[in-house]
Structure formats: structure tokens, C-alpha cells
């Protein structure tokens, strides 16, 4: 029987990150369960994936709400009804109100397809290619009211090859996302992560920029940046 913290995954699209986290819960790599998958788009592939995996799922179409605040209130209600401890944004393409974000402060994670602080917002891979960057990547971070600006927990970098277009790069980065997002969720579930005074902490130490680029940790495993 699954046990441990209960996770809500909010998504708008395909749901491959949700599936990676769900599989890690099934194998016990993440000692928790996804208690709710919520999409804001009826056709979102994440809902089909959740159905196949036997995970409770629902759609809350944002168009049915008169304001961003009303939508976020309904969202909060669904998460409370499912009795969730952690909220994981996995391709959730909605800007959340500051009220919602503050309510889940420290328990709200996001994955963003760039090496933050580079390229917050949209079209991240094309922007990295256009800038002539050598690497693209993804970042898992705590969510704060400012968009894509919360403290980073873990990043994965991938080399940009000359032949890469944005689609190919997105595929390469997605593979790394499926590695780092379950890892960050596991850290949270194990009580190793904290958001304090605007800083992300792991194992009682601040995760700073230097630490993000260190290749190994005390356990001899790759730590916060996973480069290909
Ligand atoms: C992921 O690449 C994630 O980084 C991105 O959406 C994709 C969702 O894929 N998130 C954002 O762009 C958030 N601003 P998935 O539905 O297959 O997990």
C-alpha cells in the first residue's frame, strides 16, 4: 500500500514529468503517492496518463472561472480535498496568484526548461539556441510569487549541438527533467529540502550557485547539476 506524503501534480500538457514521478513513487524511490493529478485543459495528455496509471485525476478548466483568483481558490479546494502535502507543477502553464503561492510556500515545486536564471518565461530552448549558448537545461525550483524566479534546487545541463533545433533540444532536456524532478521530489518527501528566508536549503545547508555546479556530493553521487 502506498503511504507517506500525498502529492498533487498540476499540469497542462503531455504529463511525462508526472509519469516519471509516479513511477518513482511506485518503485519506492519516492516514498510518497500522487493523490491527485489536476489539469486545466480537458485534452491534456496528463489526464490519460493518470487514468492509465490508476491515479485520481480531474480537470479544472480555467476558462470556466471569472478571474485568476477564483480559479486558484477552486484549485486550492481540490488540493485540500485530496489532502495533499506537496504541490508539484509539471508543465502547468498558468500563472498562479501570489495568494495561492504564499499558501503553499515551501511546498510548491516547479520545473522550468532552462538553466535559471536564464530564460524565464516561454520559448526557452529557441532563446538558448539564438543566443549561441553552449548548454541548455532544466531547473527545479521552489515557487515564489515572481514567475520562474524562486530559488533553484537542482539543475540538469545538456550540450547544444549544432544540429539541434528547439524540438530536438526539448527532447534532450526532457530526458534530464525525468531524472532531476523525481530526485528533487524525493528530497522534499524525505524532509531534506526547505525554503527559508527566500533561500533553498538542503540537508540544513543553503543551496547556493556554487553548490549547483558542484559535480558530486558526500554520497559520491552527482549532486545538484547533472550535465551530459
Ligand atoms: C516540461 O518541459 C517543463 O519543463 C515545461 O513543460 C514541459 C512539460 O512536459 N514547463 C514549463 O514550461 C513551465 N513554465 P510534460 O507535460 O511532458 O511533463
CSV table of C-alpha atoms and ligand atoms in Angstrom, one decimal:
chain,number,residue,atom,x,y,z
A,1,UNK,CA,0.0,0.0,0.0
A,2,UNK,CA,1.3,3.4,-0.9
A,3,UNK,CA,2.0,5.7,2.1
A,4,UNK,CA,3.8,8.8,3.1
A,5,UNK,CA,3.2,12.3,1.9
A,6,UNK,CA,0.5,13.0,-0.6
A,7,UNK,CA,1.4,14.8,-3.8
A,8,UNK,CA,-0.8,16.9,-6.1
A,9,UNK,CA,0.6,17.3,-9.6
A,10,UNK,CA,-0.7,20.2,-11.7
A,11,UNK,CA,-0.2,20.0,-15.4
A,12,UNK,CA,-1.5,21.4,-18.7
A,13,UNK,CA,0.1,19.1,-21.3
A,14,UNK,CA,1.7,15.8,-22.0
A,15,UNK,CA,2.5,14.7,-18.5
A,16,UNK,CA,5.8,12.9,-19.0
A,17,UNK,CA,7.2,14.5,-15.8
A,18,UNK,CA,4.1,13.4,-13.8
A,19,UNK,CA,4.7,9.9,-15.1
A,20,UNK,CA,8.4,9.9,-14.1
A,21,UNK,CA,7.4,11.0,-10.6
A,22,UNK,CA,4.5,8.4,-10.5
A,23,UNK,CA,6.9,5.6,-11.5
A,24,UNK,CA,9.4,6.7,-8.8
A,25,UNK,CA,6.6,6.5,-6.3
A,26,UNK,CA,5.6,3.0,-7.5
A,27,UNK,CA,9.1,1.7,-7.2
A,28,UNK,CA,9.5,3.3,-3.7
A,29,UNK,CA,12.3,5.6,-4.9
A,30,UNK,CA,10.0,8.4,-3.8
A,31,UNK,CA,8.3,7.2,-0.5
A,32,UNK,CA,5.0,9.0,-1.3
A,33,UNK,CA,2.0,8.8,-3.5
A,34,UNK,CA,0.4,11.0,-6.1
A,35,UNK,CA,-3.0,11.6,-4.7
A,36,UNK,CA,-4.3,14.0,-7.3
A,37,UNK,CA,-3.4,14.9,-10.9
A,38,UNK,CA,-5.2,18.1,-11.9
A,39,UNK,CA,-5.1,19.6,-15.4
A,40,UNK,CA,-6.6,22.9,-16.5
A,41,UNK,CA,-7.1,21.7,-20.1
A,42,UNK,CA,-9.5,18.9,-21.0
A,43,UNK,CA,-7.4,17.4,-23.7
A,44,UNK,CA,-4.2,17.3,-21.6
A,45,UNK,CA,-2.3,14.1,-22.1
A,46,UNK,CA,-1.5,14.0,-18.4
A,47,UNK,CA,-5.1,13.1,-17.7
A,48,UNK,CA,-4.9,10.0,-19.9
A,49,UNK,CA,-1.6,9.0,-18.3
A,50,UNK,CA,-3.1,9.4,-14.9
A,51,UNK,CA,-6.1,7.2,-15.9
A,52,UNK,CA,-3.7,4.5,-17.2
A,53,UNK,CA,-1.7,4.6,-14.0
A,54,UNK,CA,-4.8,4.5,-11.8
A,55,UNK,CA,-4.1,7.9,-10.2
A,56,UNK,CA,-7.1,10.1,-9.2
A,57,UNK,CA,-7.4,12.9,-11.7
A,58,UNK,CA,-9.6,15.8,-12.6
A,59,UNK,CA,-9.9,18.7,-14.9
A,60,UNK,CA,-10.5,22.2,-13.8
A,61,UNK,CA,-10.9,24.2,-17.0
A,62,UNK,CA,-9.6,27.7,-16.2
A,63,UNK,CA,-11.9,29.3,-18.8
A,64,UNK,CA,-14.9,28.4,-16.6
A,65,UNK,CA,-13.7,30.9,-13.9
A,66,UNK,CA,-14.3,34.6,-13.9
A,67,UNK,CA,-10.9,35.5,-12.6
A,68,UNK,CA,-7.5,34.1,-11.8
A,69,UNK,CA,-8.2,34.4,-8.1
A,70,UNK,CA,-11.5,32.4,-8.5
A,71,UNK,CA,-9.6,29.6,-10.4
A,72,UNK,CA,-6.9,29.5,-7.8
A,73,UNK,CA,-9.4,29.2,-5.0
A,74,UNK,CA,-11.1,26.2,-6.7
A,75,UNK,CA,-7.6,24.8,-7.2
A,76,UNK,CA,-6.8,25.1,-3.6
A,77,UNK,CA,-10.1,23.5,-2.7
A,78,UNK,CA,-9.3,20.4,-4.9
A,79,UNK,CA,-5.8,20.1,-3.3
A,80,UNK,CA,-7.3,20.3,0.2
A,81,UNK,CA,-10.0,17.8,-0.6
A,82,UNK,CA,-7.3,15.4,-1.7
A,83,UNK,CA,-5.4,16.1,1.5
A,84,UNK,CA,-2.1,16.8,-0.3
A,85,UNK,CA,1.1,17.9,1.4
A,86,UNK,CA,3.2,18.8,-1.7
A,87,UNK,CA,2.1,20.6,-4.9
A,88,UNK,CA,4.2,19.8,-7.9
A,89,UNK,CA,3.9,21.9,-11.1
A,90,UNK,CA,4.8,19.8,-14.1
A,91,UNK,CA,4.2,21.8,-17.2
A,92,UNK,CA,1.3,23.8,-15.6
A,93,UNK,CA,1.0,26.7,-18.0
A,94,UNK,CA,-0.9,29.0,-15.7
A,95,UNK,CA,0.4,31.9,-13.7
A,96,UNK,CA,-0.6,31.4,-10.1
A,97,UNK,CA,-1.8,34.2,-7.8
A,98,UNK,CA,0.5,35.4,-5.1
A,99,UNK,CA,-2.1,34.3,-2.5
A,100,UNK,CA,-2.1,30.8,-3.8
A,101,UNK,CA,1.7,30.7,-3.9
A,102,UNK,CA,2.0,32.0,-0.4
A,103,UNK,CA,-0.4,29.4,0.9
A,104,UNK,CA,1.9,26.6,-0.3
A,105,UNK,CA,5.2,28.4,0.4
A,106,UNK,CA,7.9,25.8,0.7
A,107,UNK,CA,5.6,23.0,-0.5
A,108,UNK,CA,5.3,24.1,-4.1
A,109,UNK,CA,7.8,23.0,-6.7
A,110,UNK,CA,8.1,23.7,-10.4
A,111,UNK,CA,10.3,22.5,-13.3
A,112,UNK,CA,11.3,25.1,-15.8
A,113,UNK,CA,13.0,24.2,-19.1
A,114,UNK,CA,16.1,26.4,-18.8
A,115,UNK,CA,19.1,26.9,-16.7
A,116,UNK,CA,17.6,29.6,-14.5
A,117,UNK,CA,18.1,32.5,-14.0
A,118,UNK,CA,18.5,32.3,-17.8
A,119,UNK,CA,15.3,32.4,-19.8
A,120,UNK,CA,12.3,32.6,-17.5
A,121,UNK,CA,9.0,32.5,-19.5
A,122,UNK,CA,8.4,30.8,-22.8
A,123,UNK,CA,10.4,29.6,-25.8
A,124,UNK,CA,13.4,28.8,-23.7
A,125,UNK,CA,15.1,26.4,-26.0
A,126,UNK,CA,14.9,28.6,-29.1
A,127,UNK,CA,16.2,31.5,-27.0
A,128,UNK,CA,19.2,29.4,-25.9
A,129,UNK,CA,19.9,28.4,-29.5
A,130,UNK,CA,19.5,32.0,-30.7
A,131,UNK,CA,21.9,33.3,-28.1
A,132,UNK,CA,24.6,30.8,-29.2
A,133,UNK,CA,24.7,29.1,-25.7
A,134,UNK,CA,26.8,26.0,-25.4
A,135,UNK,CA,24.3,24.4,-23.0
A,136,UNK,CA,20.6,24.4,-22.3
A,137,UNK,CA,18.8,22.6,-19.5
A,138,UNK,CA,16.1,22.5,-16.9
A,139,UNK,CA,15.8,23.7,-13.3
A,140,UNK,CA,13.6,22.5,-10.4
A,141,UNK,CA,12.9,25.4,-8.1
A,142,UNK,CA,10.7,26.4,-5.2
A,143,UNK,CA,7.8,28.6,-6.5
A,144,UNK,CA,7.6,32.2,-5.3
A,145,UNK,CA,5.1,34.8,-6.5
A,146,UNK,CA,7.6,36.1,-9.1
A,147,UNK,CA,7.4,34.0,-12.3
A,148,UNK,CA,10.3,31.5,-12.6
A,149,UNK,CA,12.3,33.3,-10.0
A,150,UNK,CA,12.2,31.0,-7.0
A,151,UNK,CA,15.4,29.5,-5.5
A,152,UNK,CA,16.8,26.6,-7.6
A,153,UNK,CA,17.1,23.2,-6.0
A,154,UNK,CA,18.6,21.2,-8.9
A,155,UNK,CA,19.5,21.7,-12.5
A,156,UNK,CA,20.5,19.5,-15.4
A,157,UNK,CA,22.5,20.8,-18.3
A,158,UNK,CA,22.7,19.4,-21.8
A,159,UNK,CA,25.1,20.4,-24.6
A,160,UNK,CA,23.6,22.2,-27.5
A,161,UNK,CA,24.8,20.5,-30.7
A,162,UNK,CA,24.9,22.5,-34.0
A,163,UNK,CA,22.2,20.3,-35.5
A,164,UNK,CA,19.8,20.9,-32.6
A,165,UNK,CA,16.6,22.7,-33.2
A,166,UNK,CA,14.3,23.7,-30.4
A,167,UNK,CA,12.2,20.5,-30.8
A,168,UNK,CA,15.3,18.2,-30.6
A,169,UNK,CA,16.7,20.2,-27.7
A,170,UNK,CA,13.4,20.0,-25.8
A,171,UNK,CA,13.5,16.2,-26.2
A,172,UNK,CA,17.1,16.0,-24.9
A,173,UNK,CA,16.2,18.3,-21.9
A,174,UNK,CA,13.0,16.3,-21.2
A,175,UNK,CA,15.1,13.2,-20.6
A,176,UNK,CA,17.1,15.0,-18.0
A,177,UNK,CA,13.9,16.5,-16.5
A,178,UNK,CA,12.7,13.0,-15.8
A,179,UNK,CA,15.9,12.4,-13.8
A,180,UNK,CA,16.0,15.6,-11.7
A,181,UNK,CA,12.4,16.2,-10.9
A,182,UNK,CA,11.8,12.8,-9.2
A,183,UNK,CA,15.1,13.4,-7.3
A,184,UNK,CA,14.0,16.8,-6.0
A,185,UNK,CA,10.6,15.4,-5.0
A,186,UNK,CA,12.3,12.6,-3.2
A,187,UNK,CA,14.5,15.1,-1.3
A,188,UNK,CA,11.4,17.1,-0.3
A,189,UNK,CA,9.5,13.9,0.8
A,190,UNK,CA,12.5,12.9,2.9
A,191,UNK,CA,12.3,16.3,4.6
A,192,UNK,CA,15.7,17.3,3.3
A,193,UNK,CA,14.5,20.5,1.5
A,194,UNK,CA,13.4,23.8,2.9
A,195,UNK,CA,12.6,27.2,1.7
A,196,UNK,CA,13.7,29.7,4.4
A,197,UNK,CA,14.1,33.5,4.1
A,198,UNK,CA,13.9,33.2,0.3
A,199,UNK,CA,16.7,30.6,0.2
A,200,UNK,CA,16.5,26.9,-0.7
A,201,UNK,CA,18.2,24.7,1.9
A,202,UNK,CA,19.1,21.0,1.5
A,203,UNK,CA,20.2,18.9,4.4
A,204,UNK,CA,20.4,22.1,6.6
A,205,UNK,CA,22.7,23.9,4.2
A,206,UNK,CA,21.8,26.7,1.7
A,207,UNK,CA,21.8,25.6,-1.9
A,208,UNK,CA,23.8,28.4,-3.5
A,209,UNK,CA,25.0,28.9,-7.0
A,210,UNK,CA,28.4,27.3,-6.3
A,211,UNK,CA,26.8,24.3,-5.0
A,212,UNK,CA,24.6,24.0,-8.0
A,213,UNK,CA,27.7,23.5,-10.2
A,214,UNK,CA,29.5,21.0,-7.9
A,215,UNK,CA,29.6,17.6,-9.6
A,216,UNK,CA,29.5,15.3,-6.6
A,217,UNK,CA,28.2,15.1,-3.0
A,218,UNK,CA,29.3,13.3,0.1
A,219,UNK,CA,27.5,10.1,-1.1
A,220,UNK,CA,29.6,10.1,-4.2
A,221,UNK,CA,26.6,10.8,-6.3
A,222,UNK,CA,26.1,13.6,-8.7
A,223,UNK,CA,24.5,16.4,-6.8
A,224,UNK,CA,22.7,19.5,-8.0
A,225,UNK,CA,23.8,19.9,-11.5
A,226,UNK,CA,23.7,16.9,-13.8
A,227,UNK,CA,25.5,17.6,-17.0
A,228,UNK,CA,25.5,15.4,-20.1
B,1,LIG,C1,8.5,20.4,-19.4
B,1,LIG,O1,9.5,20.5,-20.3
B,1,LIG,C2,8.6,21.5,-18.4
B,1,LIG,O2,9.9,21.9,-18.1
B,1,LIG,C3,7.8,22.6,-19.0
B,1,LIG,O3,6.7,22.0,-19.7
B,1,LIG,C4,7.1,20.7,-20.1
B,1,LIG,C5,6.0,19.7,-19.6
B,1,LIG,O4,6.3,18.4,-20.1
B,1,LIG,N1,7.4,23.6,-18.1
B,1,LIG,C6,7.2,24.9,-18.4
B,1,LIG,O5,7.5,25.3,-19.5
B,1,LIG,C7,6.8,25.7,-17.2
B,1,LIG,N2,7.0,27.1,-17.5
B,1,LIG,P1,5.4,17.2,-19.6
B,1,LIG,O6,4.0,17.6,-19.7
B,1,LIG,O7,5.7,16.1,-20.6
B,1,LIG,O8,5.8,16.9,-18.3
